[in-house]
mmCIF file of C-alpha atoms and ligand atoms in Angstrom:
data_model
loop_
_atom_site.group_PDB
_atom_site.id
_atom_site.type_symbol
_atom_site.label_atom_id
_atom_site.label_comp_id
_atom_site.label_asym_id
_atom_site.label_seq_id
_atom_site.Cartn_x
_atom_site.Cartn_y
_atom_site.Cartn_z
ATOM 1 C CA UNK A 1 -156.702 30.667 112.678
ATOM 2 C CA UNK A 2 -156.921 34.045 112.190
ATOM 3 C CA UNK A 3 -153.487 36.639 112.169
ATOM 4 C CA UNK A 4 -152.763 39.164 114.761
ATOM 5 C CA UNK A 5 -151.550 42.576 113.787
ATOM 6 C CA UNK A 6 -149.360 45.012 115.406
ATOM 7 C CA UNK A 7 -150.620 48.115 113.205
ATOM 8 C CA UNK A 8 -148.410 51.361 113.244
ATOM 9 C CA UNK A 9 -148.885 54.467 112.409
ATOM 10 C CA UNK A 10 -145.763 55.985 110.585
ATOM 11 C CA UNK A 11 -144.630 59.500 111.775
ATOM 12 C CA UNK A 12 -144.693 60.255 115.075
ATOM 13 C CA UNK A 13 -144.277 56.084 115.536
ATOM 14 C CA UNK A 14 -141.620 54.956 113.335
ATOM 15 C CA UNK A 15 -139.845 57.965 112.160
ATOM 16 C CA UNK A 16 -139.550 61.836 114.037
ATOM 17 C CA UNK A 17 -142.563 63.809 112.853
ATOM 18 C CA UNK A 18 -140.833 66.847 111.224
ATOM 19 C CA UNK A 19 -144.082 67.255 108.994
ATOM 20 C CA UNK A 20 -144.303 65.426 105.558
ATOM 21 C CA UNK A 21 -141.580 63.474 105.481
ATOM 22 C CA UNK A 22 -141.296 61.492 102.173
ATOM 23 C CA UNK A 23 -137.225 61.818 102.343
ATOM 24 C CA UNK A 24 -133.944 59.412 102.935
ATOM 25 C CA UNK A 25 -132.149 62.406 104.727
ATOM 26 C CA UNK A 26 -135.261 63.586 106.585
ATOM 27 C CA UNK A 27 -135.839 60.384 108.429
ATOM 28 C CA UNK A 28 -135.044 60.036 111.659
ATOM 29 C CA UNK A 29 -135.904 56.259 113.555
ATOM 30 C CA UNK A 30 -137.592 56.836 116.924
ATOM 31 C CA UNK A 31 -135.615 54.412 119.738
ATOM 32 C CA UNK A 32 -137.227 51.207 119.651
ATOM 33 C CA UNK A 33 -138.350 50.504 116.480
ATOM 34 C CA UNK A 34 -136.628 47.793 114.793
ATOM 35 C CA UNK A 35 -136.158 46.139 117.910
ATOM 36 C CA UNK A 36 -140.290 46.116 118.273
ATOM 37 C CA UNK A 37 -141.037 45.492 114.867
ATOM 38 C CA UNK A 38 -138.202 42.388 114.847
ATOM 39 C CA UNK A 39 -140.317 41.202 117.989
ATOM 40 C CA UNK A 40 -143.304 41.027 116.648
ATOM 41 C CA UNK A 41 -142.097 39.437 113.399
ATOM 42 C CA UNK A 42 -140.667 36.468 115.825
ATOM 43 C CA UNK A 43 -144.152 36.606 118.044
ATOM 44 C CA UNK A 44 -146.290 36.010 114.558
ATOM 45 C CA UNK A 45 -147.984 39.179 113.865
ATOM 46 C CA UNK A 46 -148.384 41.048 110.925
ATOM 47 C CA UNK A 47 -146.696 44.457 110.795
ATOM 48 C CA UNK A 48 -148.874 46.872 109.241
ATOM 49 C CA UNK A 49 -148.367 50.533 108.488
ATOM 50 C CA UNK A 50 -151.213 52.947 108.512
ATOM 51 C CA UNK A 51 -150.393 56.397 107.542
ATOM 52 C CA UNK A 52 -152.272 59.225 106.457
ATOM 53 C CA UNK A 53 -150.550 61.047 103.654
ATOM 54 C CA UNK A 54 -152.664 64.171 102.699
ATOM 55 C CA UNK A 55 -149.116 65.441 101.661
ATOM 56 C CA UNK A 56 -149.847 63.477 98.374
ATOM 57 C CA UNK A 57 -153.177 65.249 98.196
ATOM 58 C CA UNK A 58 -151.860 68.213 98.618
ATOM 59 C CA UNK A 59 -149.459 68.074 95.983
ATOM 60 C CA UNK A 60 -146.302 68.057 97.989
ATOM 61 C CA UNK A 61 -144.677 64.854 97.190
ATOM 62 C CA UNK A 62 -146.364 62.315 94.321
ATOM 63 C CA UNK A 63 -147.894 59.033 94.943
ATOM 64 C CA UNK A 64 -144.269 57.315 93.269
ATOM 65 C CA UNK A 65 -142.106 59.487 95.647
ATOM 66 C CA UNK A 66 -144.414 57.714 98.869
ATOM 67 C CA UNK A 67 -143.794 54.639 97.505
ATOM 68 C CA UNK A 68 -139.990 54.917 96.536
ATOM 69 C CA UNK A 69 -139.566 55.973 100.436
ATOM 70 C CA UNK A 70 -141.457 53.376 101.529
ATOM 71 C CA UNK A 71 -139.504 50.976 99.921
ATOM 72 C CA UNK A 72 -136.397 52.874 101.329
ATOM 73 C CA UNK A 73 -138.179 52.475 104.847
ATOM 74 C CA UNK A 74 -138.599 48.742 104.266
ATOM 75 C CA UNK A 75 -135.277 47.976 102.533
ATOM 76 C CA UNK A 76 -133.727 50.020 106.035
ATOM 77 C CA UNK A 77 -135.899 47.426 108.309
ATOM 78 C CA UNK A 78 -134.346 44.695 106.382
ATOM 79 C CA UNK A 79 -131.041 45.458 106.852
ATOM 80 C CA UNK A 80 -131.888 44.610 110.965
ATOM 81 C CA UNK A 81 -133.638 41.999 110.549
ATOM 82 C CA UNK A 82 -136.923 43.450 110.356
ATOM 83 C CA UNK A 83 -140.312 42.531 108.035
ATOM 84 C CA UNK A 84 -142.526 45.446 107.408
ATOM 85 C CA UNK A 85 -145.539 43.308 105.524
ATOM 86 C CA UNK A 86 -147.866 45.754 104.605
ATOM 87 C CA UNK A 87 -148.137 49.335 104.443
ATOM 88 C CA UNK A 88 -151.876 51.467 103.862
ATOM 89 C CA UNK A 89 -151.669 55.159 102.732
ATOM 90 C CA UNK A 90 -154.728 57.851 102.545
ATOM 91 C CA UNK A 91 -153.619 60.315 100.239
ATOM 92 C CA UNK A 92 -156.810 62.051 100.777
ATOM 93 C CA UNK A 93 -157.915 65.475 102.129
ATOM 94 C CA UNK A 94 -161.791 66.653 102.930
ATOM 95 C CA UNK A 95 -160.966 70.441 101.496
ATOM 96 C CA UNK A 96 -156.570 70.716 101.127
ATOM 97 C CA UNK A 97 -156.308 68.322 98.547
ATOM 98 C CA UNK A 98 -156.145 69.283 95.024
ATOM 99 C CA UNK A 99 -158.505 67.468 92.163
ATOM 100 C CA UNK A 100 -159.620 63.981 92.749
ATOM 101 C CA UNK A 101 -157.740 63.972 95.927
ATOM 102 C CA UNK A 102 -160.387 66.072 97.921
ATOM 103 C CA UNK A 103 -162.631 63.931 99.255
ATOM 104 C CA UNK A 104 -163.844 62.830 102.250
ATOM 105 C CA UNK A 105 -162.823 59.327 101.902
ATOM 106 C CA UNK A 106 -163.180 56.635 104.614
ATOM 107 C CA UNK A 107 -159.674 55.348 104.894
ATOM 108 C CA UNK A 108 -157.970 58.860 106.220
ATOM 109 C CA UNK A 109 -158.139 58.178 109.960
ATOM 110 C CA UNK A 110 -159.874 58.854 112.489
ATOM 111 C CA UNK A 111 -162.266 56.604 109.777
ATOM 112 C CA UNK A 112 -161.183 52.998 109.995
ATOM 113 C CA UNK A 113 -161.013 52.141 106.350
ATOM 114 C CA UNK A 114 -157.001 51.300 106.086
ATOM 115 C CA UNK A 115 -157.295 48.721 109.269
ATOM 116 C CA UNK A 116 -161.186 47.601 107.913
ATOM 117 C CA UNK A 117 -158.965 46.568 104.117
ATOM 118 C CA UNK A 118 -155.965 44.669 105.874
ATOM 119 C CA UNK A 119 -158.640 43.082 108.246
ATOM 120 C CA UNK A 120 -160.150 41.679 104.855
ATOM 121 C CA UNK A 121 -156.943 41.537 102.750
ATOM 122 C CA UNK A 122 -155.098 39.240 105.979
ATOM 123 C CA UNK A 123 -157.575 37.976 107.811
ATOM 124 C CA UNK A 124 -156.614 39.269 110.583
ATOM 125 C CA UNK A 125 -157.723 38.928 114.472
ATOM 126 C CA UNK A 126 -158.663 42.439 115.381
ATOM 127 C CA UNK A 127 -159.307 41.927 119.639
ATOM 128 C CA UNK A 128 -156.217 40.492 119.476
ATOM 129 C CA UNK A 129 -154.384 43.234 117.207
ATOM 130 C CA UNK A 130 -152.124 46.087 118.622
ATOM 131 C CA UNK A 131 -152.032 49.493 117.079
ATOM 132 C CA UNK A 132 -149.620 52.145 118.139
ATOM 133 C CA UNK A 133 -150.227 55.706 117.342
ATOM 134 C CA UNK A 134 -149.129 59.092 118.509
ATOM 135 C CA UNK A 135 -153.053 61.116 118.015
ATOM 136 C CA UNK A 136 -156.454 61.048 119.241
ATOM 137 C CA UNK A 137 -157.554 60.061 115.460
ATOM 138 C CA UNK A 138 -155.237 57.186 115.523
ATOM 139 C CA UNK A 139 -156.529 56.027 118.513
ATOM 140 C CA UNK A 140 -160.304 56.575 117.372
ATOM 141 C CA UNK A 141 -159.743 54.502 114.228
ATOM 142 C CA UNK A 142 -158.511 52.042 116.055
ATOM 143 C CA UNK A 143 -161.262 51.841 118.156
ATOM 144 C CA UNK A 144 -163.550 51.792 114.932
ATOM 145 C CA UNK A 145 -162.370 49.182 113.428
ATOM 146 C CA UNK A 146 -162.175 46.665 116.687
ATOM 147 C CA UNK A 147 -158.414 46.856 117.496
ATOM 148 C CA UNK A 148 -158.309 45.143 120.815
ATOM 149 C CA UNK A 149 -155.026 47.565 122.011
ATOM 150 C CA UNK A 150 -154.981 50.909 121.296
ATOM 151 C CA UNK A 151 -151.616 52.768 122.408
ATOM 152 C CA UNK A 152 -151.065 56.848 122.363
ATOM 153 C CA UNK A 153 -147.396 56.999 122.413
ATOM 154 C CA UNK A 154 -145.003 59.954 123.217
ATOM 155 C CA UNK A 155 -148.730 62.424 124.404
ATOM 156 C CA UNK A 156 -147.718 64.959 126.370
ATOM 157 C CA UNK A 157 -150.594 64.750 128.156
ATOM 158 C CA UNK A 158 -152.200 61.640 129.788
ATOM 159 C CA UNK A 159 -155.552 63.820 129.950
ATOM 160 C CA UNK A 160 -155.273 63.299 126.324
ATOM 161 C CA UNK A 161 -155.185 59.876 126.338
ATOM 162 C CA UNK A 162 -159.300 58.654 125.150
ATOM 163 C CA UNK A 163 -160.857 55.882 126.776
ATOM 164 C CA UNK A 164 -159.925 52.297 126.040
ATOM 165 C CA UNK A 165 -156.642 53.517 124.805
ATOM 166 C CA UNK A 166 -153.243 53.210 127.392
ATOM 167 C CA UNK A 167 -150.582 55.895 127.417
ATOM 168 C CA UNK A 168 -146.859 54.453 126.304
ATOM 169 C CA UNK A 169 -143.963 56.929 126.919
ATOM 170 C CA UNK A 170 -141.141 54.445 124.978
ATOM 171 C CA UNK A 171 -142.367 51.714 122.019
ATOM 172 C CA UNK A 172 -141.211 48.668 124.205
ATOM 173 C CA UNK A 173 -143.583 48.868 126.536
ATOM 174 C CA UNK A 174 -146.116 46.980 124.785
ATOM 175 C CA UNK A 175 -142.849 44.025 124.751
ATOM 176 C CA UNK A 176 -144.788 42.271 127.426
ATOM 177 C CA UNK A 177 -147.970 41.705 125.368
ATOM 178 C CA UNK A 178 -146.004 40.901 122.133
ATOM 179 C CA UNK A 179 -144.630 38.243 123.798
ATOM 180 C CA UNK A 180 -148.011 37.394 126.406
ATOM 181 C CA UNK A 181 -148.880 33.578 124.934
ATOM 182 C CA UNK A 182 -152.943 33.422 124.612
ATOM 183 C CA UNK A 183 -154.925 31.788 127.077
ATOM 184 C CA UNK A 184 -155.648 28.284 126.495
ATOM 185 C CA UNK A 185 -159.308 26.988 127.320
ATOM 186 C CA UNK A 186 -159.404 23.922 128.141
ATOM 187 C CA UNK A 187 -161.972 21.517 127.242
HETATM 188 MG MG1 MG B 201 -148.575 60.148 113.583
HETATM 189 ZN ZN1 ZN B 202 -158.417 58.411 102.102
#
């Protein structure tokens, strides 16, 4: 059977969006998340991060500095109890990016390259899946790539909010469908 995945995107979801953040002492948890992510280890999914980080592209922190915070990231979720299992990165920019990072790639989002590679790499269930972002693009990558529930969390305005997506306003609120047990059909 194929795995469910709550997919987040990383600032503005996990940690306070102060603007490439790639630092210990610059990361601030937003209310809810371990709790969330604990949950949805418990109700089977797969946690998934999917983050675009044209601050690599830009040359403003280094592909081993993502990945040493990311690691920090994961090593904090640990310590309550929490599994992040897999985390996708676009350090990719159409024109801000410096050498081989310019592109126009399809994994930065609103393109759904990131979820379309952890839909292949973890055979995953996307109608079923969850993803959680705090934009328009994350929402329309979502959509792209067949993620059954799309979530704008935190948008100041529900105007904002596209089609098929719902508007959240704390990360628990999607507790209820963590925890929702699929519909049996019987024979
Ligand atoms: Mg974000
Ligand atoms: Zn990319």
């Amino acid at each position: 059977m194929k795995r469910k995945a709550l997919f987040l995107d990383r600032d503005g979801v996990m940690n306070v969006d102060f603007g490439y953040v790639h630092q210990p002492e610059r990361c601030v948890f937003i209310a809810g998340i371990f709790d969330l992510v604990c949950l949805a280890n418990e109700t089977g999914y797969a946690v998934i991060v999917v983050t675009n980080q044209a601050g690599i592209g830009r040359g403003y922190y280094s592909e081993a500095q993502f990945a040493s915070f990311m690691q920090w990231m994961s090593d904090r979720f640990v310590k309550e109890g929490a599994t992040i299992d897999r985390v996708y990165h676009c350090p990719h920019h159409p024109d801000a990016a410096l050498g081989a990072y310019r592109k126009s790639c399809l994994c930065r989002k609103p393109s759904p390259g990131m979820f379309d590679a952890a839909r292949q790499d973890l055979d995953l269930d996307m109608p079923a899946s969850i993803l959680i972002g705090d934009k328009r693009s994350d929402m329309e990558a979502g959509r792209r790539a067949g993620v059954g529930h799309c979530f704008l969390f935190g948008s100041k305005e529900k105007s904002e909010v596209p089609n098929g997506a719902l508007a959240i306003d704390a990360l628990l609120e999607v507790t209820p469908l963590l925890k929702a047990k699929p519909a049996i059909i019987q024979a």
